[in-house]
Coordinates of C-alpha atoms in Angstrom, one line a residue:
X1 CA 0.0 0.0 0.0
X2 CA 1.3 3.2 -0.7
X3 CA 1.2 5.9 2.0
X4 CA 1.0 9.5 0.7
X5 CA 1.6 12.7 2.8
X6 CA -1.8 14.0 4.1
X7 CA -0.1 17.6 4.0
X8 CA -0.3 18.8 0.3
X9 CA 0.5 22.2 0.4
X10 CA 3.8 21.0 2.6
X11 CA 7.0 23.0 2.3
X12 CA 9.9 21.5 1.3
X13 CA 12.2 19.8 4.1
X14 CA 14.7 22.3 5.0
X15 CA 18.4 20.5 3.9
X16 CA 18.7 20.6 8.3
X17 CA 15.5 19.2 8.6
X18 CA 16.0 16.3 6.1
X19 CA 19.2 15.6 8.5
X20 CA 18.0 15.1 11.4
X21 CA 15.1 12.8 9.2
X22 CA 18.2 11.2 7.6
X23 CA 19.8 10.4 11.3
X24 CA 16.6 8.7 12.9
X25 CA 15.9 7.0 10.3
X26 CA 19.9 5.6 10.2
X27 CA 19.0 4.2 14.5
X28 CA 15.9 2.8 13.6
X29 CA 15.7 1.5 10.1
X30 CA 18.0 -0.7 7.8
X31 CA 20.7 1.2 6.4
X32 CA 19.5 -0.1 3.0
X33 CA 16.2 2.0 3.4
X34 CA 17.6 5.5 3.8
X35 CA 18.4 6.1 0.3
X36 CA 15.2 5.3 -0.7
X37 CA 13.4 7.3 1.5
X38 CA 15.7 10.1 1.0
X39 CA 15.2 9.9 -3.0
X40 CA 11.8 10.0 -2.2
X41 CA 11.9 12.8 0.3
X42 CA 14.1 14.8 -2.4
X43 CA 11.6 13.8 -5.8
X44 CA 8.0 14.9 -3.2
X45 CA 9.7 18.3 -2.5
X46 CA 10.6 18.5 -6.0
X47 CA 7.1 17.8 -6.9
X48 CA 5.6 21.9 -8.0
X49 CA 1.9 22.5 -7.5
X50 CA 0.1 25.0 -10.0
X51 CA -3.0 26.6 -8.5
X52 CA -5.9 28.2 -10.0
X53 CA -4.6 32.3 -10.2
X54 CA -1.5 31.0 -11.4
X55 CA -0.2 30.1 -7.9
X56 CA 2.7 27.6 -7.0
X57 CA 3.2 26.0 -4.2
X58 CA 6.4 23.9 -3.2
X59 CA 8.6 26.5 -5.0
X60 CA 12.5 25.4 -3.9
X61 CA 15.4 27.0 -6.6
X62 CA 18.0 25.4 -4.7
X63 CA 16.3 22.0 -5.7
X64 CA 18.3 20.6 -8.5
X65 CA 15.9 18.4 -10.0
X66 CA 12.7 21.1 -9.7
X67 CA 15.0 24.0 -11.1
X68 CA 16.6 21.6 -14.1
X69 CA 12.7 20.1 -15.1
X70 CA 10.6 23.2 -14.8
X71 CA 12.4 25.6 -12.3
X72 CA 15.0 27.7 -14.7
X73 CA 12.1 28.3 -17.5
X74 CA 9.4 29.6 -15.1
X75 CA 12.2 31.9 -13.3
X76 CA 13.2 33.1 -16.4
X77 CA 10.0 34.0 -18.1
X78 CA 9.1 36.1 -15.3
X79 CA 12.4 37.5 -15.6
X80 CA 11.2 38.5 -18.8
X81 CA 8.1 39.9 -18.0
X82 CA 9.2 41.7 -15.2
X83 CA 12.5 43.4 -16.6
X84 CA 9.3 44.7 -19.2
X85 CA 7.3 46.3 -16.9
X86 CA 10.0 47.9 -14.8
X87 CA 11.4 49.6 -18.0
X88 CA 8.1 51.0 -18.3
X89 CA 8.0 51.8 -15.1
X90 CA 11.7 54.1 -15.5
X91 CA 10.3 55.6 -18.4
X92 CA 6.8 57.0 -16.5
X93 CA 9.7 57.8 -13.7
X94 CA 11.4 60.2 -16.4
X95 CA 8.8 61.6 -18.3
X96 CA 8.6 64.6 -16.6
X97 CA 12.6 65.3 -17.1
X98 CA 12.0 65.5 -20.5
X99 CA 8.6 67.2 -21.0
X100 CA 9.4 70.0 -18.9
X101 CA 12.2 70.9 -21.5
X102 CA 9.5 71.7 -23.8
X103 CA 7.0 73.7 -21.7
X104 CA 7.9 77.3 -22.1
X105 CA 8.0 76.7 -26.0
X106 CA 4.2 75.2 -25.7
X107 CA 3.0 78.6 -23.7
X108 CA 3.3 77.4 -20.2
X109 CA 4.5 80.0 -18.2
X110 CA 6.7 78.5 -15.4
X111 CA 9.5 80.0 -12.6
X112 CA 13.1 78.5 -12.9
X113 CA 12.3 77.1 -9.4
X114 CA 8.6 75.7 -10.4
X115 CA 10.8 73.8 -13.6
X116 CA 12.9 72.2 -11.1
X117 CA 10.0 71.1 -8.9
X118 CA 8.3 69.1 -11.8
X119 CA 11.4 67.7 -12.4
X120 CA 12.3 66.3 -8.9
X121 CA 8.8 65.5 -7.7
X122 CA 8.5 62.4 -9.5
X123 CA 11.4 61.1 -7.5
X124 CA 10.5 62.2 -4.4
X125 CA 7.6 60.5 -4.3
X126 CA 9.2 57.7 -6.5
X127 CA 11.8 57.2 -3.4
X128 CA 8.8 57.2 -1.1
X129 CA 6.2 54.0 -2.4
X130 CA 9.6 52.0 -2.6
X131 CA 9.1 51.2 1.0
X132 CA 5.6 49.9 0.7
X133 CA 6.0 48.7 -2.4
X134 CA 8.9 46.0 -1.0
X135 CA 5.6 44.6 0.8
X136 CA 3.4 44.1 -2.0
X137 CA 4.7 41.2 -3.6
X138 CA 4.1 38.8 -0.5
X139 CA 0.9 40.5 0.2
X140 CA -0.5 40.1 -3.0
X141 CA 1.6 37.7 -5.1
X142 CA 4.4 39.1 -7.6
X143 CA 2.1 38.3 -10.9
X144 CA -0.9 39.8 -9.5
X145 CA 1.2 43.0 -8.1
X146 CA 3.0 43.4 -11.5
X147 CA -0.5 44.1 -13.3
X148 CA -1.7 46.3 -10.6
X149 CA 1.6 48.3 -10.5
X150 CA 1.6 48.4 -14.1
X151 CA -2.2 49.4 -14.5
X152 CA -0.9 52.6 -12.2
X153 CA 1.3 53.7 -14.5
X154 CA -1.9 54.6 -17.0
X155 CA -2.5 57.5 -14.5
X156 CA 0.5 60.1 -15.0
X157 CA 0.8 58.9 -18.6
X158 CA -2.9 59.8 -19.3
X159 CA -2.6 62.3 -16.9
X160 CA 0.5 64.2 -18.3
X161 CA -1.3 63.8 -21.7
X162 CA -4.5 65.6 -20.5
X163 CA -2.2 68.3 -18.3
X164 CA 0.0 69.5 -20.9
X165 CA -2.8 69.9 -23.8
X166 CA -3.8 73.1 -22.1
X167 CA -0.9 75.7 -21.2
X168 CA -3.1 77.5 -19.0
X169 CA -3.3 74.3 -16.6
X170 CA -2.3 75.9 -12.9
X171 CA 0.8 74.9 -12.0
X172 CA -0.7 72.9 -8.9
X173 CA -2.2 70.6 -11.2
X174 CA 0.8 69.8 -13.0
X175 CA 2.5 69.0 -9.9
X176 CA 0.1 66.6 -8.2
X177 CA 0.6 64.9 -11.8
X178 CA 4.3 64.7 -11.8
X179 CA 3.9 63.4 -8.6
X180 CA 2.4 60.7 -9.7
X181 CA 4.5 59.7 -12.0
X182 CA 6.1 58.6 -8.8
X183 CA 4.1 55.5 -9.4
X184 CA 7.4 54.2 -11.5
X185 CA 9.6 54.7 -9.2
X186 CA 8.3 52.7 -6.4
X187 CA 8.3 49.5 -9.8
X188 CA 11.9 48.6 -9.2
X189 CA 11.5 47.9 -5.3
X190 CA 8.2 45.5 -5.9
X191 CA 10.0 44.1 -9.4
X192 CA 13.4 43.4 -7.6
X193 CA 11.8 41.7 -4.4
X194 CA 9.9 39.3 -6.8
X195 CA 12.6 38.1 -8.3
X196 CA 14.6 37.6 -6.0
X197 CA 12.4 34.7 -4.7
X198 CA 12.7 32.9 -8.3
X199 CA 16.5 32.5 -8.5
X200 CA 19.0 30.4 -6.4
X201 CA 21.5 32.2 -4.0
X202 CA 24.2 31.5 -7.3
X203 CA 22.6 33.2 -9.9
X204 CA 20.4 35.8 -8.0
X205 CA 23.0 38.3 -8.8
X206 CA 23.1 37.5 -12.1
X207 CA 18.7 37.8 -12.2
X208 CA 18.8 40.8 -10.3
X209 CA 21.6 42.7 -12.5
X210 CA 19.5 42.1 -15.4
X211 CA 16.3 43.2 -14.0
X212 CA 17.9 46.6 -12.6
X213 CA 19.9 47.5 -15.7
X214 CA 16.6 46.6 -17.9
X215 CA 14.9 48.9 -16.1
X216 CA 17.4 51.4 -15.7
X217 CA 17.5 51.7 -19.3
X218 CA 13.7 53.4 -19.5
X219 CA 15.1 56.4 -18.2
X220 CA 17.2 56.2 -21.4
X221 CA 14.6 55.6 -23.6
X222 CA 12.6 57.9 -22.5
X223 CA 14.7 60.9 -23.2
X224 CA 15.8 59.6 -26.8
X225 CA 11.9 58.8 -27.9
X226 CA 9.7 61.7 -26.5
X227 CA 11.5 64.3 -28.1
X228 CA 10.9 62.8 -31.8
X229 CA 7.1 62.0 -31.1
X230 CA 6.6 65.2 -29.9
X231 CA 8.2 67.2 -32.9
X232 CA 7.7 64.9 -35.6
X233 CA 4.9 66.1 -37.8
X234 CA 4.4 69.3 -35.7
X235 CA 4.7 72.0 -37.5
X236 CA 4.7 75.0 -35.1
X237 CA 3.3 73.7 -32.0
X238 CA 4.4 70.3 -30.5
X239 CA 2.7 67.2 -29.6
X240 CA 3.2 67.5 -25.7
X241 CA 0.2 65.0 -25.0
X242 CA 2.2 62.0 -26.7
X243 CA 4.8 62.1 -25.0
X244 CA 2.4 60.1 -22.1
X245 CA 0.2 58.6 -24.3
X246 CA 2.6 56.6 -26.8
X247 CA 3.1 54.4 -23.3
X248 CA -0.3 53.3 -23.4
X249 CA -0.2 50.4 -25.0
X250 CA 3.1 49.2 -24.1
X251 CA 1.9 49.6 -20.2
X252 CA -1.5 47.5 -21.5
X253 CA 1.0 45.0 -23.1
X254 CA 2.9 44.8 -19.6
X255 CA -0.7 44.1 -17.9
X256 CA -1.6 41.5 -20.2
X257 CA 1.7 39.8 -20.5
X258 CA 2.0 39.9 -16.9
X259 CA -1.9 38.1 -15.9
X260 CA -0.9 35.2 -18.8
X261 CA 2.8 34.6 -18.1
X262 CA 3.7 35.7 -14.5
X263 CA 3.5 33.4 -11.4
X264 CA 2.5 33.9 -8.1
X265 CA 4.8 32.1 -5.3
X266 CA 3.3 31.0 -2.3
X267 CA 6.6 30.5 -0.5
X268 CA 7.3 34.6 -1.1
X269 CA 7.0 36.0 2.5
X270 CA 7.0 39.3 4.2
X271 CA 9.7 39.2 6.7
X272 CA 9.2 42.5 8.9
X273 CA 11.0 41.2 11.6
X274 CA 14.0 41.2 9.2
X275 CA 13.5 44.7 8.3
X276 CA 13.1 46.0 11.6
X277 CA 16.1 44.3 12.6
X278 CA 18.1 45.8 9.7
X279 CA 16.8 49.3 10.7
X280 CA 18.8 49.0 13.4
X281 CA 22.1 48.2 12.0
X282 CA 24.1 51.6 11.7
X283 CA 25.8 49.7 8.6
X284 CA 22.4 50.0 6.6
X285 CA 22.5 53.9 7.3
X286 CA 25.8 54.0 6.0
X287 CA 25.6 52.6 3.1
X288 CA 22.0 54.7 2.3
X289 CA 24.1 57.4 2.7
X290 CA 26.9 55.8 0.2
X291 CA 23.6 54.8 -2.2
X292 CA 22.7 58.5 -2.3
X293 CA 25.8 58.9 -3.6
X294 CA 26.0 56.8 -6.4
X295 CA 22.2 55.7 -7.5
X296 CA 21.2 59.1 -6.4
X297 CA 23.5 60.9 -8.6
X298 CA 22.3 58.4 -11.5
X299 CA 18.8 59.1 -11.2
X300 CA 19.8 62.8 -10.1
X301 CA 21.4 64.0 -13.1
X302 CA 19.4 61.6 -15.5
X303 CA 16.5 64.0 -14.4
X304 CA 18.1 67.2 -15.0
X305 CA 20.4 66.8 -17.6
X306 CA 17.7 67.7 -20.3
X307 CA 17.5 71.0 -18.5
X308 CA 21.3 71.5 -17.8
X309 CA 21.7 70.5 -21.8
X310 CA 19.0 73.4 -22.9
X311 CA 19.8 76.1 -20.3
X312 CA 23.7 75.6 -20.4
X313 CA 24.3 74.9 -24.6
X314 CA 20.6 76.4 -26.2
X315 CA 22.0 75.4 -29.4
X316 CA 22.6 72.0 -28.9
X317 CA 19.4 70.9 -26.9
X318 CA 18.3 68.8 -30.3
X319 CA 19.2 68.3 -33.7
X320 CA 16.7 68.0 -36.4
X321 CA 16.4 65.2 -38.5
X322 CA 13.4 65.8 -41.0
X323 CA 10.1 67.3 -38.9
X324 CA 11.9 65.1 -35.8
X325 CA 14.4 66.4 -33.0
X326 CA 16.5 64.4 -31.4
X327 CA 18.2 65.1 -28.6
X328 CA 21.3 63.9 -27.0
X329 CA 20.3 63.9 -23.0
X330 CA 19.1 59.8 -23.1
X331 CA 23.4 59.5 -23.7
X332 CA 24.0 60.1 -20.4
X333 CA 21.6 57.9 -18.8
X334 CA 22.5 54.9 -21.4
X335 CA 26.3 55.2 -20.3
X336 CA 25.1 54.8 -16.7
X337 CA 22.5 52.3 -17.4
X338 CA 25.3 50.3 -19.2
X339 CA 27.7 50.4 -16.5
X340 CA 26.4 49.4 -14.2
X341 CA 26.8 45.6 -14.3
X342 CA 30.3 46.0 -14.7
X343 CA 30.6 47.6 -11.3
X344 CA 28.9 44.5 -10.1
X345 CA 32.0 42.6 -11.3
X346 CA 34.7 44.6 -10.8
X347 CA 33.3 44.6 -7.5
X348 CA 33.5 41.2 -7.4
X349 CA 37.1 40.8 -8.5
X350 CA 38.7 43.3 -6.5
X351 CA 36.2 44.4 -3.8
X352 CA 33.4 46.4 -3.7
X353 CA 35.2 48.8 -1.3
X354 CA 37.8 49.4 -3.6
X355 CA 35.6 50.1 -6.6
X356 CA 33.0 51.9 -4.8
X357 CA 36.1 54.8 -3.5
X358 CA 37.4 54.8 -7.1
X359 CA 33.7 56.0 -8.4
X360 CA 33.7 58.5 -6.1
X361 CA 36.9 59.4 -7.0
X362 CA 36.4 59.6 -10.8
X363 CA 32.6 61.1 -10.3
X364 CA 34.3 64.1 -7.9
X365 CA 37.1 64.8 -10.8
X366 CA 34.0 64.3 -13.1
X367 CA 32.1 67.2 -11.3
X368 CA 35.5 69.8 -11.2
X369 CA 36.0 69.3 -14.9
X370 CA 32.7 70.4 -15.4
X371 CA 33.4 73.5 -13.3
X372 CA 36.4 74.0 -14.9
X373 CA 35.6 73.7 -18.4
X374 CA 32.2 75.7 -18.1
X375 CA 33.9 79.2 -19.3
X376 CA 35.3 77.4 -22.7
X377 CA 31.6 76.8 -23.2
X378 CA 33.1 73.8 -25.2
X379 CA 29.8 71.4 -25.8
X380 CA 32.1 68.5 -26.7
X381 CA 33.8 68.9 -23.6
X382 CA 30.8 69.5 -21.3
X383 CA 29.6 66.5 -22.5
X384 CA 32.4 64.7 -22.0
X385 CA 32.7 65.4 -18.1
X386 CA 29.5 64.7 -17.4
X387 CA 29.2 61.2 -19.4
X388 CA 32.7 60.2 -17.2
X389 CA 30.6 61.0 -14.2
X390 CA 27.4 59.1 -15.3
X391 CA 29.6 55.9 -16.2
X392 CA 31.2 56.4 -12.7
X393 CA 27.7 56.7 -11.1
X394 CA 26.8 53.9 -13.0
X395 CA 30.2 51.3 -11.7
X396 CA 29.2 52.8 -8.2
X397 CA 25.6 51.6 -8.0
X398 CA 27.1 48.0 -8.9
X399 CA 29.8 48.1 -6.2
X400 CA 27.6 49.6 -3.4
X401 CA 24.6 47.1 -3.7
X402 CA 27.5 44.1 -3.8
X403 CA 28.7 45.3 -0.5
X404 CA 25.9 45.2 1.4
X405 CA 25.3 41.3 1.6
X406 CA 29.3 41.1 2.3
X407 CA 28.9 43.8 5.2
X408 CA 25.6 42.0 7.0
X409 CA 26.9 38.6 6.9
X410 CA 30.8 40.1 8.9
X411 CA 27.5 42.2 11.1
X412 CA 25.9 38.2 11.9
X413 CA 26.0 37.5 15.4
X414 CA 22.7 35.2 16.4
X415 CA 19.2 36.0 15.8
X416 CA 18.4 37.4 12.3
X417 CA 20.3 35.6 10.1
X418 CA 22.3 37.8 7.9
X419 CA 21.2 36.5 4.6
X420 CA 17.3 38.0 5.6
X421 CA 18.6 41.3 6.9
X422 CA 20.5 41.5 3.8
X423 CA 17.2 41.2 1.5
X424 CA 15.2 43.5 3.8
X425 CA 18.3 46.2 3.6
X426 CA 18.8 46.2 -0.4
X427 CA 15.0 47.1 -0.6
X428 CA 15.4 49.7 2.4
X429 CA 18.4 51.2 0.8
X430 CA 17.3 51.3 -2.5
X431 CA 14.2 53.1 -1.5
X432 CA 16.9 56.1 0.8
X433 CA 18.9 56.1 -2.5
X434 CA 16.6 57.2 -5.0
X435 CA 16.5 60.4 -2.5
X436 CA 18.9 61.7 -4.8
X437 CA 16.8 62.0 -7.6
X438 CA 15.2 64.7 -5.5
X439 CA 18.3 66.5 -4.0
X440 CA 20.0 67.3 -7.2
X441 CA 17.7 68.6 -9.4
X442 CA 16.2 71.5 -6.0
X443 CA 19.9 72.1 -5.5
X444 CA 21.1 72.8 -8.9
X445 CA 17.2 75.0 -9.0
X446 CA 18.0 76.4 -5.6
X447 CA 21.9 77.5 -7.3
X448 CA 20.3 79.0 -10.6
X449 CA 17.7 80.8 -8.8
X450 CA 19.6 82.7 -6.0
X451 CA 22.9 83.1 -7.5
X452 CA 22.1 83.1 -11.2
X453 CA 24.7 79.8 -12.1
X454 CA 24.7 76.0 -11.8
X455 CA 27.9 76.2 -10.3
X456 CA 28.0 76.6 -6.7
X457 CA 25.2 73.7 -6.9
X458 CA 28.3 72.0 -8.7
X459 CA 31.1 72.8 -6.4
X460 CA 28.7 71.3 -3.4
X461 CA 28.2 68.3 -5.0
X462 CA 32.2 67.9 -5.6
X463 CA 32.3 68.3 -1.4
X464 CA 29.9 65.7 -1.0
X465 CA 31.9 63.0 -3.2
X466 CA 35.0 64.1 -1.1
X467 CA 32.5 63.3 1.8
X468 CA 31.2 59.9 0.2
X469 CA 34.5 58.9 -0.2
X470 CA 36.3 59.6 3.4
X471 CA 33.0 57.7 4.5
X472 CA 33.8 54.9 2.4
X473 CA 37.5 54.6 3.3
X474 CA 36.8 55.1 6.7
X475 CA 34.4 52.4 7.8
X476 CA 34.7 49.8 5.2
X477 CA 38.9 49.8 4.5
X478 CA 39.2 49.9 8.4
X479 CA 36.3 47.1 8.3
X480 CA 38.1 45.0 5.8
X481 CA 41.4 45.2 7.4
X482 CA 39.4 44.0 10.9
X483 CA 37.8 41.1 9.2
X484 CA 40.9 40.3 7.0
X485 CA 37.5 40.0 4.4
X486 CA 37.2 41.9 0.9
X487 CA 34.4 43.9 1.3

């Protein structure tokens, strides 16, 4: 007779768990039963259970057998679907760093300060719903999340659409929109904690890379395709209200791809206890600090370099090809986007500590030339500086997020283990970091406003990499050299 387990929606034995099994059975069994008891132990928890909702149960990556059958093509079609949505998701983030570029020329009358404000709202906000957001996917499932997220996003696109139709829409209105375009923003913290429960501890760095840099990339995209739409075909007024709705269907696609390929996992769990207990390790402050630094200053000047480009060099905010425009901002978010996977690696090979201090380094030297170089009003040049400094933002946000599971698991000592207050911190520093993209762009308004130039806003930021990088050379060199670990 064969005896099944009356527990069907059982976890899988934890590798300690099947242990001890292992051992009793060893004292009162014959030694010849144990294999087969552990083969069938290993081929029950290997055993995945789909649910109506597209739910499964019994989800274990770091089974061999369930991630060679059906594991590794579930993970990765997710993968897929996510890296989709989160790109639209950057893009939505963005919009507003590009649109704004256009709004005087479209009869909207706005202050230098009220520019700035639409430009960093999105981000401040943004920055904000990545908290919550961290929780939705074990609340609701990461499938049924991404279409909600995603069906979000049809707000500020519409919205922007309906907003900048009219120049005589009050200024107010156009904020609470950009503000919602924070709706993007808060995509990467619910897209990167889904993920993460798909992927085995080896190749989780590799998933998540992918997923960021995907979405990274919107930003990107975003500043190279709004400016054609909106001046292609437009004779003397531009197409403002494309520039939100051209998303639409994409955003629908997203939605619709997500409810007939995306999983649910019913082993993804909220651990609050973990993030409480990483709130209270001064190293996750630190290193939010450090993420300011180098994700911040991505997101930061990806925002405002549009405007930077049209107030600083006029005559090189686009060049015309046919009715079209196109403009040359999206470079320096694509060099960041780019490189940031290799900061990931070098990080890997010689140290995240090490590679995070040269970013600064090279950002800081980034930041002077720019200074420097300002009087030549040499566009080559400008450009130049500041795509050094977005490659170096880019390396940084690599080596900084590799350093935190390095830095938790020296910080281990009982209780929380390190590999859970590690997850909880990446989402809680990742939400501090996007702070930047709020910073910047009111202190570079804040400079142009009150002293007429960019550069003091310039010189401060130089300080602060000297900062970022004393900080880094401090605690984690002296922290290395402690541990006699490469952090």
């Amino acid at each position: 007779m064969t005896v099944t387990d009356p527990r069907p929606d059982a976890a899988p034995a934890h590798p300690a768990t099947r242990a001890e099994v292992a051992s009793t059975a060893a004292a009162t069994a014959t030694p010849a039963a144990a294999p087969t008891e552990a083969a069938s132990t290993e081929a029950a928890s290997a055993e995945l259970k789909h649910r109506p909702g597209r739910w499964i149960d019994n989800w274990n990556p770091e089974n061999a057998t369930q991630w060679a059958r059906e594991g590794k093509a579930i993970a990765s079609r997710n993968l897929r679907w996510s890296i989709f949505a989160e790109f639209l998701g950057f893009v939505v983030w963005q919009l507003w760093s590009v649109v704004v570029v256009s709004l005087p020329a479209a009869g909207f009358t706005l202050s230098t300060g009220e520019i700035f404000w639409l430009i960093s709202m999105p981000s401040l906000v943004g920055a904000t719903l990545r908290i919550p957001y961290t929780f939705m996917v074990p609340r609701f499932g990461g499938r049924n999340w991404t279409i909600v997220s995603a069906a979000l996003l049809l707000i500020p696109s519409i919205g922007l659409a309906v907003a900048v139709s009219n120049p005589a829409t009050p200024f107010g209105v156009l904020l609470v929109i950009a503000a919602l375009a924070g709706f993007g923003g808060g995509n990467f913290a619910s897209s990167m904690a889904n993920i993460t429960y798909f992927y085995p501890a080896a190749q989780k760095g590799y998933a998540l890379g992918l997923n960021a840099a995907g979405g990274n990339l919107g930003a990107s995209v975003a500043q190279f395709v709004v400016p054609i739409v909106i001046t292609v075909g437009a004779a003397a007024t531009l197409n403002l209200p494309l520039a939100g709705l051209i998303w639409v269907p994409l955003i629908l696609v997203a939605m619709v791809g997500a409810y007939f390929r995306m999983d649910n996992l019913s082993n993804a769990k909220s651990d609050i206890t973990a993030s409480l207990a990483a709130l209270k390790e001064p190293h996750l402050w630190v290193m939010a600090v450090l993420y300011i630094g180098t994700f911040g200053s991505f997101i930061g000047f990806a925002g405002v370099f549009p405007k930077l480009l049209a107030d600083t060099f006029p005559d090189f905010t686009g060049i015309a090809i046919g009715s079209a425009t196109v403009t040359l901002a999206f470079i320096g978010a694509l060099v960041g986007s780019l490189a940031r996977p290799y900061g990931g690696k070098l990080a890997d090979r010689f140290g995240g500590t090490v590679i995070t201090m040269g970013a600064f380094t090279v950002m800081g030297l980034g930041i002077l030339s720019v200074i420097l170089t300002l009087p030549m009003q040499n566009f080559a040049v400008f450009l130049a500086c500041f795509l050094v400094l977005f490659a170096a933002a880019g390396i940084g946000n690599g080596s900084t997020y590799r350093m935190i599971p390095t830095i938790f698991t020296l910080r281990a000592n009982g209780g929380i283990g390190a590999q859970r207050k590690a997850a909880a911190a990446l989402g809680l520093i990742s939400a501090i970091g996007a702070y930047g993209g709020f910073f910047i762009p009111q202190l570079l308004g804040f400079s142009k406003t009150t002293f007429g130039s960019y550069t003091p806003a310039l010189g401060w930021f130089a300080l602060a990499y000297v900062a970022f990088l004393a900080i880094t050379a401090s605690v984690y060199l002296t922290l290395s050299k402690k541990s006699g670990t490469r952090i």
